Amino acid sequence: MASNMPIRFKQGEIKKLLAHFIMKPQQKGSNLYCGIGKDGIWRTCKFDYHKDRDVIASGTAKAIANSLKFSNVLEMKEYIEKHL
């Protein structure tokens, strides 16, 4: 049963992930983050931050995972658990 549960992310996790990939807002106040991580990959991600503990909708998490070059949300979750 547990395998059918959606993978959830809190905004604080995504904020840390963007920092990990050395991504900054494109301009002051922008919710479009861009940057080149230590792995040399250019990433662009739209992220509207509110509060660290707010849960992100599963569709939004999927879009973020995609834009951060993960193949799916599970891969992103495992990366967060291993590297952050």
C-alpha positions as semicolon CSV with decimal commas, in nm:
position;residue;x (nm);y (nm);z (nm)
1;M;0,000;0,000;0,000
2;A;0,273;0,250;0,092
3;S;0,420;0,238;-0,259
4;N;0,110;0,413;-0,396
5;M;0,154;0,711;-0,166
6;P;0,275;1,027;-0,341
7;I;0,627;1,148;-0,265
8;R;0,602;1,478;-0,080
9;F;0,847;1,766;-0,052
10;K;0,853;2,065;0,178
11;Q;0,950;2,403;0,037
12;G;1,257;2,412;0,262
13;E;1,389;2,095;0,095
14;I;1,359;2,252;-0,251
15;K;1,518;2,576;-0,126
16;K;1,819;2,375;0,002
17;L;1,836;2,182;-0,325
18;L;1,845;2,506;-0,528
19;A;2,127;2,633;-0,303
20;H;2,309;2,299;-0,343
21;F;2,302;2,343;-0,722
22;I;2,424;2,704;-0,678
23;M;2,101;2,845;-0,823
24;K;1,999;3,205;-0,761
25;P;1,693;3,409;-0,862
26;Q;1,738;3,544;-1,214
27;Q;1,678;3,892;-1,074
28;K;1,584;4,032;-0,734
29;G;1,236;3,914;-0,635
30;S;1,215;3,666;-0,925
31;N;1,085;3,312;-0,875
32;L;1,292;3,188;-1,171
33;Y;1,614;3,033;-1,042
34;C;1,917;2,966;-1,263
35;G;2,267;2,834;-1,208
36;I;2,541;2,588;-1,284
37;G;2,597;2,324;-1,018
38;K;2,931;2,169;-0,922
39;D;2,848;1,898;-1,177
40;G;2,867;2,158;-1,456
41;I;2,500;2,124;-1,554
42;W;2,300;2,443;-1,623
43;R;1,959;2,434;-1,454
44;T;1,658;2,665;-1,461
45;C;1,369;2,618;-1,219
46;K;1,054;2,814;-1,139
47;F;1,002;2,805;-0,761
48;D;0,764;3,027;-0,564
49;Y;0,892;3,007;-0,205
50;H;0,660;3,075;0,090
51;K;0,758;2,884;0,407
52;D;1,005;2,601;0,474
53;R;0,737;2,370;0,615
54;D;0,476;2,421;0,341
55;V;0,415;2,105;0,137
56;I;0,450;2,130;-0,241
57;A;0,174;1,987;-0,462
58;S;0,278;1,661;-0,631
59;G;0,239;1,805;-0,983
60;T;0,459;2,100;-0,891
61;A;0,718;1,865;-0,739
62;K;0,721;1,666;-1,065
63;A;0,779;1,984;-1,268
64;I;1,060;2,092;-1,032
65;A;1,224;1,747;-1,051
66;N;1,205;1,764;-1,431
67;S;1,354;2,114;-1,452
68;L;1,638;2,013;-1,214
69;K;1,729;1,729;-1,454
70;F;1,604;1,441;-1,237
71;S;1,425;1,159;-1,419
72;N;1,144;1,154;-1,158
73;V;1,045;1,272;-0,808
74;L;1,176;0,953;-0,645
75;E;1,524;1,021;-0,785
76;M;1,503;1,380;-0,653
77;K;1,388;1,258;-0,308
78;E;1,675;1,006;-0,290
79;Y;1,923;1,274;-0,397
80;I;1,800;1,509;-0,121
81;E;1,826;1,233;0,141
82;K;2,179;1,144;0,030
83;H;2,332;1,489;-0,033
84;L;2,152;1,743;0,188
